[in-house]
């Protein structure tokens, strides 16, 4: 949530020509949460952060520790929107 608030502040500054993007890492535990996408969407709305300002990354460790279903869930949701 704090990362989303900060990137919104940066992108609200006068004179920003190209939007700033921030990357956040997901833990292996987060990948197993059934409502992960909904949690992210809720926080985006709460912080007024535009989705294109946020890059969600899966760490190598999380990918190794997670199962295929968990690591593919965020991609599947993103792909549904395009």
Tab-separated table of N, CA and C in Angstrom:
chain	number	residue	atom	x	y	z
A	1	UNK	N	0.831	-1.196	0.000
A	1	UNK	CA	0.000	0.000	0.000
A	1	UNK	C	0.872	1.254	0.000
A	2	UNK	N	1.929	1.251	0.793
A	2	UNK	CA	2.796	2.429	0.854
A	2	UNK	C	3.444	2.722	-0.492
A	3	UNK	N	3.850	1.673	-1.199
A	3	UNK	CA	4.456	1.865	-2.521
A	3	UNK	C	3.459	2.520	-3.473
A	4	UNK	N	2.211	2.099	-3.413
A	4	UNK	CA	1.189	2.672	-4.275
A	4	UNK	C	0.944	4.142	-3.936
A	5	UNK	N	0.918	4.454	-2.645
A	5	UNK	CA	0.735	5.849	-2.235
A	5	UNK	C	1.894	6.709	-2.747
A	6	UNK	N	3.115	6.198	-2.603
A	6	UNK	CA	4.285	6.973	-2.994
A	6	UNK	C	4.334	7.208	-4.499
A	7	UNK	N	4.062	6.191	-5.283
A	7	UNK	CA	4.120	6.367	-6.734
A	7	UNK	C	3.032	7.329	-7.205
A	8	UNK	N	1.890	7.343	-6.513
A	8	UNK	CA	0.840	8.315	-6.860
A	8	UNK	C	1.331	9.733	-6.573
A	9	UNK	N	1.991	9.920	-5.442
A	9	UNK	CA	2.535	11.241	-5.096
A	9	UNK	C	3.539	11.682	-6.156
A	10	UNK	N	4.467	10.803	-6.494
A	10	UNK	CA	5.480	11.156	-7.497
A	10	UNK	C	4.844	11.538	-8.826
A	11	UNK	N	3.844	10.774	-9.243
A	11	UNK	CA	3.210	11.034	-10.533
A	11	UNK	C	2.265	12.227	-10.500
A	12	UNK	N	1.949	12.734	-9.329
A	12	UNK	CA	1.106	13.916	-9.192
A	12	UNK	C	1.923	15.201	-9.178
A	13	UNK	N	3.240	15.062	-9.100
A	13	UNK	CA	4.113	16.236	-9.063
A	13	UNK	C	4.007	17.012	-10.379
A	14	UNK	N	4.022	18.332	-10.309
A	14	UNK	CA	4.001	19.124	-11.540
A	14	UNK	C	5.253	18.844	-12.377
A	15	UNK	N	5.067	18.812	-13.654
A	15	UNK	CA	6.195	18.646	-14.555
A	15	UNK	C	6.570	17.210	-14.862
A	16	UNK	N	5.840	16.235	-14.335
A	16	UNK	CA	6.140	14.840	-14.643
A	16	UNK	C	5.744	14.592	-16.095
A	17	UNK	N	6.747	14.300	-16.911
A	17	UNK	CA	6.494	14.092	-18.334
A	17	UNK	C	6.172	12.627	-18.612
A	18	UNK	N	6.942	11.762	-18.016
A	18	UNK	CA	6.766	10.329	-18.216
A	18	UNK	C	6.435	9.713	-16.854
A	19	UNK	N	5.326	8.998	-16.747
A	19	UNK	CA	4.932	8.449	-15.443
A	19	UNK	C	6.006	7.544	-14.844
A	20	UNK	N	6.145	7.650	-13.533
A	20	UNK	CA	7.057	6.805	-12.777
A	20	UNK	C	6.350	5.483	-12.512
A	21	UNK	N	7.096	4.386	-12.633
A	21	UNK	CA	6.565	3.064	-12.299
A	21	UNK	C	7.332	2.535	-11.101
A	22	UNK	N	6.644	1.794	-10.266
A	22	UNK	CA	7.295	1.188	-9.116
A	22	UNK	C	7.072	-0.313	-9.165
A	23	UNK	N	8.125	-1.047	-8.854
A	23	UNK	CA	8.044	-2.503	-8.793
A	23	UNK	C	7.902	-2.938	-7.344
A	24	UNK	N	7.038	-3.897	-7.123
A	24	UNK	CA	6.885	-4.495	-5.799
A	24	UNK	C	6.993	-6.008	-5.947
A	25	UNK	N	7.659	-6.624	-4.996
A	25	UNK	CA	7.847	-8.077	-5.013
A	25	UNK	C	6.750	-8.770	-4.228
A	26	UNK	N	6.283	-9.881	-4.763
A	26	UNK	CA	5.316	-10.707	-4.052
A	26	UNK	C	6.060	-11.856	-3.373
A	27	UNK	N	5.647	-12.172	-2.194
A	27	UNK	CA	6.233	-13.305	-1.482
A	27	UNK	C	5.563	-14.593	-1.952
A	28	UNK	N	6.201	-15.704	-1.637
A	28	UNK	CA	5.606	-17.000	-1.967
A	28	UNK	C	4.267	-17.148	-1.251
A	29	UNK	N	4.194	-16.660	-0.035
A	29	UNK	CA	2.945	-16.745	0.732
A	29	UNK	C	1.832	-15.962	0.044
A	30	UNK	N	2.158	-14.774	-0.467
A	30	UNK	CA	1.156	-13.954	-1.147
A	30	UNK	C	0.592	-14.665	-2.373
A	31	UNK	N	1.451	-15.397	-3.060
A	31	UNK	CA	1.010	-16.085	-4.276
A	31	UNK	C	-0.049	-17.143	-4.007
A	32	UNK	N	-0.113	-17.621	-2.787
A	32	UNK	CA	-1.078	-18.667	-2.449
A	32	UNK	C	-2.397	-18.112	-1.932
A	33	UNK	N	-2.480	-16.803	-1.790
A	33	UNK	CA	-3.730	-16.207	-1.329
A	33	UNK	C	-4.758	-16.232	-2.451
A	34	UNK	N	-5.925	-16.767	-2.140
A	34	UNK	CA	-6.977	-16.926	-3.143
A	34	UNK	C	-7.441	-15.594	-3.729
A	35	UNK	N	-7.405	-14.541	-2.923
A	35	UNK	CA	-7.932	-13.255	-3.363
A	35	UNK	C	-6.825	-12.241	-3.665
A	36	UNK	N	-5.673	-12.715	-4.083
A	36	UNK	CA	-4.527	-11.836	-4.327
A	36	UNK	C	-4.863	-10.718	-5.305
A	37	UNK	N	-5.454	-11.054	-6.415
A	37	UNK	CA	-5.773	-10.044	-7.426
A	37	UNK	C	-6.761	-9.027	-6.875
A	38	UNK	N	-7.756	-9.501	-6.163
A	38	UNK	CA	-8.739	-8.597	-5.576
A	38	UNK	C	-8.095	-7.680	-4.540
A	39	UNK	N	-7.148	-8.203	-3.764
A	39	UNK	CA	-6.434	-7.373	-2.790
A	39	UNK	C	-5.669	-6.253	-3.495
A	40	UNK	N	-5.001	-6.593	-4.581
A	40	UNK	CA	-4.245	-5.590	-5.322
A	40	UNK	C	-5.197	-4.548	-5.906
A	41	UNK	N	-6.295	-5.001	-6.494
A	41	UNK	CA	-7.262	-4.069	-7.071
A	41	UNK	C	-7.846	-3.137	-6.012
A	42	UNK	N	-8.136	-3.663	-4.843
A	42	UNK	CA	-8.678	-2.856	-3.753
A	42	UNK	C	-7.682	-1.794	-3.331
A	43	UNK	N	-6.429	-2.187	-3.170
A	43	UNK	CA	-5.398	-1.236	-2.757
A	43	UNK	C	-5.139	-0.175	-3.833
A	44	UNK	N	-5.212	-0.568	-5.085
A	44	UNK	CA	-5.077	0.417	-6.163
A	44	UNK	C	-6.178	1.467	-6.046
A	45	UNK	N	-7.387	1.019	-5.819
A	45	UNK	CA	-8.512	1.950	-5.694
A	45	UNK	C	-8.369	2.831	-4.451
A	46	UNK	N	-7.989	2.231	-3.332
A	46	UNK	CA	-7.833	2.983	-2.085
A	46	UNK	C	-6.774	4.078	-2.193
A	47	UNK	N	-5.701	3.781	-2.907
A	47	UNK	CA	-4.575	4.716	-2.987
A	47	UNK	C	-4.624	5.600	-4.228
A	48	UNK	N	-5.621	5.372	-5.083
A	48	UNK	CA	-5.748	6.106	-6.345
A	48	UNK	C	-4.502	5.957	-7.212
A	49	UNK	N	-3.913	4.780	-7.138
A	49	UNK	CA	-2.737	4.446	-7.947
A	49	UNK	C	-3.222	3.797	-9.237
A	50	UNK	N	-2.734	4.283	-10.353
A	50	UNK	CA	-3.123	3.696	-11.637
A	50	UNK	C	-2.374	2.381	-11.832
A	51	UNK	N	-3.032	1.362	-12.345
A	51	UNK	CA	-2.390	0.051	-12.505
A	51	UNK	C	-1.095	0.097	-13.313
A	52	UNK	N	-1.030	0.962	-14.294
A	52	UNK	CA	0.174	1.020	-15.130
A	52	UNK	C	1.380	1.611	-14.395
A	53	UNK	N	1.158	2.173	-13.218
A	53	UNK	CA	2.259	2.705	-12.416
A	53	UNK	C	2.891	1.629	-11.543
A	54	UNK	N	2.263	0.473	-11.471
A	54	UNK	CA	2.712	-0.579	-10.565
A	54	UNK	C	3.123	-1.811	-11.363
A	55	UNK	N	4.303	-2.297	-11.067
A	55	UNK	CA	4.760	-3.542	-11.676
A	55	UNK	C	4.916	-4.556	-10.557
A	56	UNK	N	4.121	-5.597	-10.609
A	56	UNK	CA	4.157	-6.638	-9.583
A	56	UNK	C	5.111	-7.726	-10.068
A	57	UNK	N	6.087	-8.040	-9.227
A	57	UNK	CA	7.096	-9.024	-9.598
A	57	UNK	C	7.052	-10.216	-8.655
A	58	UNK	N	7.338	-11.356	-9.218
A	58	UNK	CA	7.453	-12.576	-8.438
A	58	UNK	C	8.940	-12.850	-8.297
A	59	UNK	N	9.415	-12.915	-7.072
A	59	UNK	CA	10.839	-13.186	-6.869
A	59	UNK	C	11.161	-14.606	-7.306
A	60	UNK	N	12.424	-14.831	-7.617
A	60	UNK	CA	12.833	-16.183	-8.019
A	60	UNK	C	12.512	-17.186	-6.918
A	61	UNK	N	12.771	-16.804	-5.701
A	61	UNK	CA	12.517	-17.707	-4.570
A	61	UNK	C	11.039	-18.051	-4.493
A	62	UNK	N	10.189	-17.051	-4.679
A	62	UNK	CA	8.750	-17.293	-4.629
A	62	UNK	C	8.319	-18.206	-5.766
A	63	UNK	N	8.916	-18.017	-6.927
A	63	UNK	CA	8.572	-18.867	-8.074
A	63	UNK	C	9.003	-20.305	-7.832
A	64	UNK	N	10.157	-20.475	-7.212
A	64	UNK	CA	10.654	-21.817	-6.915
A	64	UNK	C	9.793	-22.471	-5.844
A	65	UNK	N	9.429	-21.697	-4.826
A	65	UNK	CA	8.635	-22.226	-3.716
A	65	UNK	C	7.163	-22.402	-4.068
A	66	UNK	N	6.671	-21.590	-4.994
A	66	UNK	CA	5.253	-21.624	-5.338
A	66	UNK	C	4.945	-22.726	-6.337
A	67	UNK	N	3.677	-23.064	-6.433
A	67	UNK	CA	3.289	-24.030	-7.448
A	67	UNK	C	2.924	-23.297	-8.732
A	68	UNK	N	2.762	-24.009	-9.792
A	68	UNK	CA	2.493	-23.400	-11.097
A	68	UNK	C	1.206	-22.597	-11.087
A	69	UNK	N	0.194	-23.071	-10.425
A	69	UNK	CA	-1.086	-22.362	-10.368
A	69	UNK	C	-0.910	-20.981	-9.736
A	70	UNK	N	-0.133	-20.927	-8.668
A	70	UNK	CA	0.056	-19.659	-7.969
A	70	UNK	C	0.839	-18.668	-8.807
A	71	UNK	N	1.890	-19.110	-9.476
A	71	UNK	CA	2.711	-18.179	-10.235
A	71	UNK	C	2.051	-17.754	-11.534
A	72	UNK	N	1.114	-18.524	-12.035
A	72	UNK	CA	0.427	-18.153	-13.269
A	72	UNK	C	-0.828	-17.331	-13.033
A	73	UNK	N	-1.339	-17.298	-11.813
A	73	UNK	CA	-2.597	-16.591	-11.531
A	73	UNK	C	-2.534	-15.112	-11.869
A	74	UNK	N	-1.511	-14.366	-11.424
A	74	UNK	CA	-1.494	-12.936	-11.771
A	74	UNK	C	-1.403	-12.699	-13.277
A	75	UNK	N	-0.637	-13.499	-13.982
A	75	UNK	CA	-0.519	-13.347	-15.423
A	75	UNK	C	-1.857	-13.618	-16.100
A	76	UNK	N	-2.552	-14.649	-15.657
A	76	UNK	CA	-3.845	-14.980	-16.257
A	76	UNK	C	-4.819	-13.831	-16.085
A	77	UNK	N	-4.821	-13.223	-14.920
A	77	UNK	CA	-5.744	-12.112	-14.673
A	77	UNK	C	-5.386	-10.918	-15.554
A	78	UNK	N	-4.081	-10.616	-15.671
A	78	UNK	CA	-3.638	-9.502	-16.493
A	78	UNK	C	-4.021	-9.764	-17.951
A	79	UNK	N	-3.802	-10.984	-18.412
A	79	UNK	CA	-4.107	-11.327	-19.802
A	79	UNK	C	-5.587	-11.207	-20.118
A	80	UNK	N	-6.438	-11.453	-19.115
A	80	UNK	CA	-7.886	-11.320	-19.302
A	80	UNK	C	-8.281	-9.890	-19.631
A	81	UNK	N	-7.472	-8.925	-19.207
A	81	UNK	CA	-7.796	-7.520	-19.406
A	81	UNK	C	-7.336	-6.990	-20.755
A	82	UNK	N	-6.515	-7.715	-21.448
A	82	UNK	CA	-5.977	-7.221	-22.731
A	82	UNK	C	-6.636	-7.911	-23.889
